[in-house]
Short mmCIF file of C-alpha atoms in Angstrom, two decimals:
data_model
loop_
_atom_site.label_atom_id
_atom_site.label_comp_id
_atom_site.label_asym_id
_atom_site.label_seq_id
_atom_site.Cartn_x
_atom_site.Cartn_y
_atom_site.Cartn_z
CA MET A 1 2.54 11.22 17.91
CA LEU A 2 -0.15 12.79 17.20
CA ILE A 3 -0.93 14.12 13.28
CA VAL A 4 -4.48 16.31 11.99
CA GLN A 5 -4.74 16.41 8.66
CA SER A 6 -7.65 18.26 6.22
CA HIS A 7 -8.88 17.28 2.98
CA SER A 8 -6.85 18.81 1.00
CA GLU A 9 -3.62 17.78 2.91
CA VAL A 10 -3.98 13.84 3.52
CA ASN A 11 -3.70 11.00 0.50
CA ALA A 12 -6.90 9.66 0.65
CA VAL A 13 -5.21 6.46 -1.89
CA GLU A 14 -3.23 5.56 1.10
CA TRP A 15 -5.72 6.62 3.91
CA ASN A 16 -8.35 4.75 2.50
CA ALA A 17 -6.25 1.64 1.70
CA PHE A 18 -5.51 1.64 5.69
CA MET A 19 -9.44 1.39 6.33
CA VAL A 20 -10.12 -1.28 3.78
CA HIS A 21 -6.87 -3.52 5.24
CA HIS A 22 -7.98 -2.42 9.54
CA SER A 23 -11.19 -2.31 9.47
CA SER A 24 -14.59 -4.69 8.76
CA THR A 25 -16.57 -1.49 7.65
CA PRO A 26 -14.21 0.74 6.25
CA TYR A 27 -16.16 3.20 4.51
CA PRO A 28 -17.45 6.11 6.88
CA GLN A 29 -13.85 6.96 7.91
CA THR A 30 -13.00 6.82 4.59
CA THR A 31 -11.79 10.50 2.13
CA ILE A 32 -15.41 9.24 -0.29
CA HIS A 33 -17.12 9.78 2.85
CA ALA A 34 -16.17 13.01 3.50
CA GLU A 35 -16.75 14.44 0.39
CA TYR A 36 -20.16 13.12 0.96
CA VAL A 37 -20.92 14.40 3.99
CA GLN A 38 -18.59 18.10 3.72
CA GLN A 39 -21.21 18.94 0.80
CA CYS A 40 -24.64 16.99 2.16
CA TYR A 41 -24.34 18.55 5.99
CA GLY A 42 -22.05 21.13 5.70
CA ALA A 43 -18.93 19.53 8.02
CA LEU A 44 -15.31 19.91 8.29
CA PRO A 45 -13.57 16.34 7.93
CA LEU A 46 -10.55 16.26 10.08
CA TYR A 47 -7.98 13.40 9.95
CA LEU A 48 -7.02 12.68 13.51
CA THR A 49 -4.21 9.87 13.22
CA ILE A 50 -1.70 8.28 16.74
CA GLN A 51 1.08 6.59 16.40
CA SER A 52 3.72 4.20 18.46
CA GLU A 53 6.14 2.38 17.31
CA ARG A 54 3.99 -1.23 17.29
CA ALA A 55 0.58 0.81 16.51
CA GLU A 56 -1.75 2.97 15.19
CA LEU A 57 -4.64 4.74 15.04
CA ARG A 58 -7.26 6.55 12.83
CA CYS A 59 -9.76 8.42 12.88
CA LEU A 60 -12.33 10.13 10.72
CA ILE A 61 -13.48 12.74 12.37
CA PHE A 62 -16.21 16.01 11.74
CA ILE A 63 -16.20 19.49 13.08
CA ASN A 64 -20.38 21.13 12.14
CA LYS A 65 -19.65 24.57 13.03
CA LYS A 66 -23.48 25.86 12.29
CA ARG A 67 -25.24 22.57 14.34
CA GLY A 68 -21.74 23.50 16.83
CA THR A 69 -20.45 19.46 17.35
CA VAL A 70 -18.22 16.88 16.38
CA THR A 71 -18.76 12.61 15.25
CA TRP A 72 -17.34 10.59 13.15
CA TYR A 73 -18.31 7.39 12.60
CA CYS A 74 -17.17 3.25 12.78
CA GLY A 75 -14.17 4.41 14.05
CA PRO A 76 -11.72 4.89 15.49
CA VAL A 77 -9.80 2.25 13.64
CA ILE A 78 -6.47 0.93 15.33
CA LYS A 79 -3.67 -1.19 14.30
CA GLY A 80 -1.39 -2.70 16.09
CA THR A 81 -0.70 -4.51 19.12
CA SER A 82 -3.49 -4.47 21.87
CA VAL A 83 -2.13 -3.70 24.40
CA VAL A 84 -1.89 0.10 23.34
CA ILE A 85 -5.26 0.33 22.18
CA SER A 86 -6.36 2.10 26.45
CA ILE A 87 -3.54 4.48 26.16
CA PHE A 88 -5.04 5.81 22.05
CA VAL A 89 -7.85 5.68 23.11
CA ASP A 90 -8.12 8.25 25.92
CA LYS A 91 -5.46 10.31 24.01
CA PHE A 92 -8.57 10.02 20.82
CA LEU A 93 -10.52 11.38 23.49
CA ARG A 94 -8.87 13.49 25.32
CA TRP A 95 -8.19 15.34 21.67
CA ILE A 96 -12.42 14.84 21.21
CA THR A 97 -13.51 16.46 24.37
CA GLN A 98 -10.32 19.35 23.93
CA PHE A 99 -12.42 21.22 21.08
CA GLY A 100 -15.85 22.17 23.10
CA LEU A 101 -18.15 21.07 21.66
CA PRO A 102 -21.16 18.52 22.39
CA ILE A 103 -20.15 14.48 20.40
CA ARG A 104 -23.22 13.72 18.13
CA ASN A 105 -23.97 10.44 17.76
CA ALA A 106 -20.75 9.11 17.16
CA SER A 107 -20.06 5.56 16.41
CA CYS A 108 -17.20 2.43 17.12
CA ILE A 109 -16.77 -0.38 14.70
CA GLU A 110 -19.07 -3.20 15.00
CA MET A 111 -18.40 -5.94 17.44
CA ALA A 112 -17.60 -8.28 14.82
CA GLY A 113 -14.02 -9.00 16.48
CA LEU A 114 -10.81 -9.75 19.23
CA PRO A 115 -10.10 -6.24 18.31
CA ALA A 116 -13.03 -4.39 17.12
CA ILE A 117 -14.59 -5.84 21.28
CA LEU A 118 -11.74 -4.86 22.55
CA THR A 119 -11.50 -1.12 21.21
CA SER A 120 -14.97 -0.62 21.96
CA ASN A 121 -14.04 -1.85 25.36
CA GLU A 122 -12.45 0.61 26.11
CA MET A 123 -14.53 3.19 24.14
CA LEU A 124 -17.24 2.37 27.53
CA ASN A 125 -13.94 2.95 30.42
CA HIS A 126 -12.43 5.85 29.00
CA ALA A 127 -16.42 7.79 28.26
CA SER A 128 -16.91 8.51 31.88
CA GLN A 129 -13.77 10.06 32.38
CA TYR A 130 -15.46 12.99 29.83
CA ASN A 131 -18.88 12.70 30.81
CA ILE A 132 -19.67 10.67 26.96
CA THR A 133 -22.43 8.41 27.33
CA SER A 134 -23.92 5.64 25.50
CA SER A 135 -26.19 3.59 24.31
CA LEU A 136 -26.47 0.92 21.63
CA ALA A 137 -27.16 0.43 18.28
CA THR A 138 -26.83 -1.88 15.12
CA LEU A 139 -25.64 -1.97 11.40
CA ILE A 140 -27.08 -5.23 9.41
CA LYS A 141 -24.76 -6.13 7.37
CA ILE A 142 -25.61 -8.81 4.95
CA ARG A 143 -23.22 -11.05 3.04
CA LEU A 144 -23.63 -11.80 -0.76
CA ASP A 145 -22.09 -14.57 -1.29
CA CYS A 146 -24.86 -16.20 -0.62
CA ASN A 147 -28.04 -16.66 -1.86
CA ILE A 148 -29.72 -13.46 -1.62
CA TRP A 149 -32.83 -13.81 -2.18
CA GLU A 150 -33.86 -16.66 0.36
CA GLN A 151 -32.04 -15.19 2.72
CA ALA A 152 -34.89 -11.70 2.10
CA ILE A 153 -38.50 -12.74 3.73
CA TYR A 154 -40.68 -11.17 5.92
CA ARG A 155 -43.30 -11.98 8.53
CA THR A 156 -47.51 -10.84 8.10
CA GLY A 157 -49.42 -13.12 9.14
CA GLY A 158 -47.84 -15.64 11.93
CA LYS A 159 -46.17 -16.26 8.42
CA LYS A 160 -43.25 -16.27 6.19
CA ARG A 161 -43.25 -14.12 3.10
CA LYS A 162 -40.52 -13.84 0.13
CA ILE A 163 -39.51 -10.60 -1.30
CA LYS A 164 -38.74 -12.45 -4.24
CA ASN A 165 -43.18 -12.01 -4.71
CA ILE A 166 -43.14 -8.20 -4.15
CA VAL A 167 -40.53 -7.34 -6.86
CA LEU A 168 -41.90 -9.81 -9.39
CA LYS A 169 -45.67 -7.67 -8.13
CA SER A 170 -43.74 -4.15 -8.55
CA ALA A 171 -42.77 -5.76 -12.24
CA ARG A 172 -45.22 -6.44 -13.24
CA ASP A 173 -46.45 -2.99 -12.93
CA GLY A 174 -44.40 -2.03 -14.73
CA VAL A 175 -41.46 -0.36 -12.92
CA VAL A 176 -38.13 -1.35 -14.20
CA VAL A 177 -34.98 0.02 -12.18
CA SER A 178 -32.30 1.33 -14.55
CA SER A 179 -28.46 2.61 -12.75
CA SER A 180 -26.47 5.77 -12.94
CA SER A 181 -24.26 4.05 -15.77
CA GLU A 182 -26.53 3.45 -17.61
CA PHE A 183 -27.29 7.30 -18.65
CA LEU A 184 -23.62 8.30 -16.81
CA PHE A 185 -22.02 10.61 -18.81
CA GLN A 186 -25.36 11.92 -20.76
CA GLU A 187 -27.72 14.87 -20.82
CA GLU A 188 -30.64 13.31 -18.45
CA SER A 189 -28.06 12.53 -15.68
CA VAL A 190 -29.12 15.77 -14.23
CA LEU A 191 -32.34 15.16 -15.40
CA TYR A 192 -32.83 12.07 -13.51
CA MET A 193 -30.74 13.93 -10.68
CA GLU A 194 -32.62 16.77 -10.56
CA LYS A 195 -35.91 13.73 -9.59
CA TYR A 196 -33.48 12.49 -7.36
CA LYS A 197 -32.77 15.81 -5.56
CA THR A 198 -37.50 15.87 -5.37
CA LEU A 199 -37.78 12.81 -3.79
CA ILE A 200 -34.45 13.69 -1.26
CA GLU A 201 -36.40 16.90 -0.49
CA LEU A 202 -40.30 15.39 0.03
CA GLY A 203 -37.85 12.84 2.32
CA PHE A 204 -36.92 15.77 4.36
CA GLN A 205 -40.53 17.06 4.37
CA ARG A 206 -41.72 13.73 5.34
CA ASN A 207 -39.19 13.36 8.27
CA ALA A 208 -38.44 17.26 9.59
CA ILE A 209 -35.09 16.62 8.90
CA THR A 210 -32.98 20.66 7.36
CA GLN A 211 -29.51 20.40 8.55
CA GLN A 212 -28.79 18.56 5.08
CA ASP A 213 -29.09 19.81 1.63
CA ALA A 214 -30.10 17.78 -1.22
CA SER A 215 -28.62 19.50 -3.73
CA SER A 216 -25.21 19.40 -2.26
CA ALA A 217 -26.18 15.74 -1.89
CA CYS A 218 -26.90 15.32 -5.35
CA LYS A 219 -23.86 16.55 -7.45
CA ILE A 220 -21.40 14.80 -4.95
CA LEU A 221 -22.94 11.42 -5.56
CA LEU A 222 -23.51 12.36 -9.41
CA SER A 223 -19.41 13.66 -8.49
CA GLN A 224 -19.07 9.84 -7.09
CA ASP A 225 -20.72 7.98 -9.68
CA LYS A 226 -18.83 8.70 -12.12
CA ARG A 227 -15.77 8.33 -10.72
CA GLY A 228 -17.11 4.81 -10.29
CA ASP A 229 -16.72 5.73 -6.90
CA SER A 230 -20.52 5.06 -6.13
CA LYS A 231 -23.82 4.13 -7.71
CA THR A 232 -27.01 5.54 -7.83
CA PHE A 233 -29.81 3.28 -9.09
CA PHE A 234 -34.36 4.47 -9.60
CA ALA A 235 -37.10 3.23 -10.11
CA PHE A 236 -38.82 3.89 -13.08
CA LYS A 237 -42.52 3.40 -14.04
CA GLY A 238 -42.86 5.40 -17.35
CA LYS A 239 -41.37 8.60 -17.02
CA ASP A 240 -42.03 8.99 -13.62
CA VAL A 241 -38.65 8.29 -10.99
CA LEU A 242 -40.72 6.52 -7.79
CA ALA A 243 -37.34 5.49 -5.98
CA CYS A 244 -33.40 6.22 -6.37
CA LEU A 245 -30.70 5.10 -4.01
CA ASN A 246 -27.09 5.14 -3.88
CA PHE A 247 -24.35 2.55 -2.78
CA ALA A 248 -20.78 3.64 -2.00
CA ILE A 249 -18.57 1.06 -2.69
CA ILE A 250 -14.84 1.04 -1.06
CA GLY A 251 -12.85 -2.74 -0.49
CA SER A 252 -15.00 -5.66 -1.47
CA GLU A 253 -18.03 -2.92 0.41
CA ALA A 254 -21.29 -1.29 -0.97
CA TYR A 255 -22.62 1.22 2.12
CA LEU A 256 -26.26 1.95 1.60
CA ARG A 257 -26.48 5.83 1.02
CA LYS A 258 -30.59 7.91 0.64
CA LEU A 259 -32.50 5.21 0.08
CA VAL A 260 -35.55 7.60 -1.04
CA TYR A 261 -39.30 7.18 -1.79
CA ASP A 262 -42.11 9.41 -3.90
CA ASP A 263 -45.05 9.01 -1.01
CA ARG A 264 -47.59 10.71 -3.05
CA SER A 265 -47.79 7.32 -5.69
CA TYR A 266 -50.16 4.89 -5.22
CA LEU A 267 -46.82 2.33 -5.96
CA SER A 268 -44.78 3.56 -3.04
CA ASN A 269 -46.09 0.94 -0.32
CA SER A 270 -46.61 -1.59 -3.16
CA GLY A 271 -42.48 -3.18 -3.28
CA VAL A 272 -40.57 0.02 -5.53
CA THR A 273 -37.80 -0.02 -2.70
CA TYR A 274 -37.28 -3.80 -2.23
CA HIS A 275 -37.80 -4.13 -6.04
CA VAL A 276 -34.86 -1.22 -6.29
CA MET A 277 -33.26 -2.51 -3.24
CA MET A 278 -32.66 -5.92 -4.37
CA THR A 279 -31.73 -4.68 -8.05
CA ALA A 280 -28.73 -3.32 -6.13
CA ALA A 281 -27.97 -6.33 -4.04
CA GLU A 282 -27.87 -8.53 -7.46
CA TRP A 283 -25.76 -5.72 -9.02
CA ALA A 284 -23.17 -5.74 -5.43
CA GLN A 285 -23.18 -9.26 -6.09
CA SER A 286 -22.80 -9.66 -9.43
CA GLN A 287 -19.55 -7.36 -8.90
CA LYS A 288 -18.02 -9.19 -6.62
CA LEU A 289 -18.55 -7.64 -3.43
CA LYS A 290 -18.20 -9.04 -0.14
CA THR A 291 -21.27 -7.06 1.24
CA LEU A 292 -24.01 -4.66 1.28
CA ASN A 293 -24.24 -2.14 4.01
CA LEU A 294 -27.41 -0.73 5.08
CA THR A 295 -26.37 1.32 7.66
CA SER A 296 -26.82 1.54 11.89
CA VAL A 297 -30.32 1.84 13.02
CA ARG A 298 -30.39 2.81 17.02
CA LEU A 299 -32.66 0.81 18.88
CA SER A 300 -35.29 3.41 19.74
CA LYS A 301 -38.60 3.38 20.70
CA ASP A 302 -40.37 5.53 17.49
CA GLU A 303 -42.45 4.71 15.31
CA LYS A 304 -39.93 6.03 13.24
CA THR A 305 -37.09 4.21 13.95
CA ARG A 306 -39.13 0.74 14.67
CA HIS A 307 -40.15 0.48 11.01
CA MET A 308 -36.91 2.20 9.17
CA ARG A 309 -35.14 -1.27 11.44
CA GLN A 310 -38.29 -3.91 10.42
CA TYR A 311 -37.36 -3.07 7.04
CA LYS A 312 -33.40 -2.96 7.01
CA THR A 313 -33.58 -7.24 8.89
CA ARG A 314 -36.68 -7.75 6.11
CA PHE A 315 -33.37 -8.04 4.04
CA GLY A 316 -31.95 -11.08 5.79
CA GLY A 317 -28.29 -10.85 6.59
CA THR A 318 -26.53 -10.14 10.41
CA ILE A 319 -26.46 -7.50 12.88
CA PHE A 320 -24.13 -6.59 14.82
CA PRO A 321 -24.08 -4.61 17.54
CA ILE A 322 -22.19 -0.87 17.90
CA TYR A 323 -21.53 1.53 20.44
CA GLU A 324 -22.98 5.49 19.79
CA PHE A 325 -21.37 7.86 22.06
CA SER A 326 -22.69 11.21 23.12
CA SER A 327 -21.53 14.09 24.79
CA VAL A 328 -23.00 17.99 26.18
CA LYS A 329 -21.18 21.02 25.59
CA ASN A 330 -18.03 21.86 28.00
CA ASP A 331 -18.44 24.64 30.08
#
């Protein structure tokens, strides 16, 4: 049986509970992520379920009518016997390709266990039948049940150096990190989110990003902060906001969203982003969360991607391989 539901039709509590229970990276397949993508990118979320007597496949799909693409992240998620995975994956891809839209950077769950490996392999096996190409990317996860400061290191001049020293220098420079919960229900929250929006817009200009809406992104982040589905951190020096980041929270996972900084500031390269990231990691650890997910990074050799990969790996953690899928428009 195949069921497709809209965002207003799906039972959010039940759907999210399924993802937390059956996925090692649940956030990209939750209604929390659907709200964020819908507001930020203007994409339409659809919730697909394929059921049999002994197994079930679910996947959150995004149709971007403006860009004419379809995508999904860290899916599909399958529970039940492995003998039906091949059948489910074939039905899934057949349903996806019926739209006649090109698939854009869709991703499987990371290959961290046997079910995920089997699903990824079946996706690869069936992809060519539907003219879908694949490429490798990475997912970076930091375990929070250990000393996060000990694993946060980087190399320069052939030597290992601790990020803690960079953070301490940032603090000596007068940078203070606060979370949204400290002013969430005060008038300042609107002011700070406006500053967050400004930094997002600067990042969009710097990276030539045109398909996202900074204002809508900040509105949904603030709304989810108030519900407890996410948390925003701000790095201040005086009244200036130098860097911001937001983590979505689901199950035992914190998932990085929208890390931005002011590159016009002389402090932009002196540890402010490390400062806000490690403060957020300490908070996640204090909440007994198990994993800090720094999202996927492609293996491209272009300078921007290479710098992003270097930056994220400096916080330690484990690097997992994932497959991404793309296709061209069907005639």
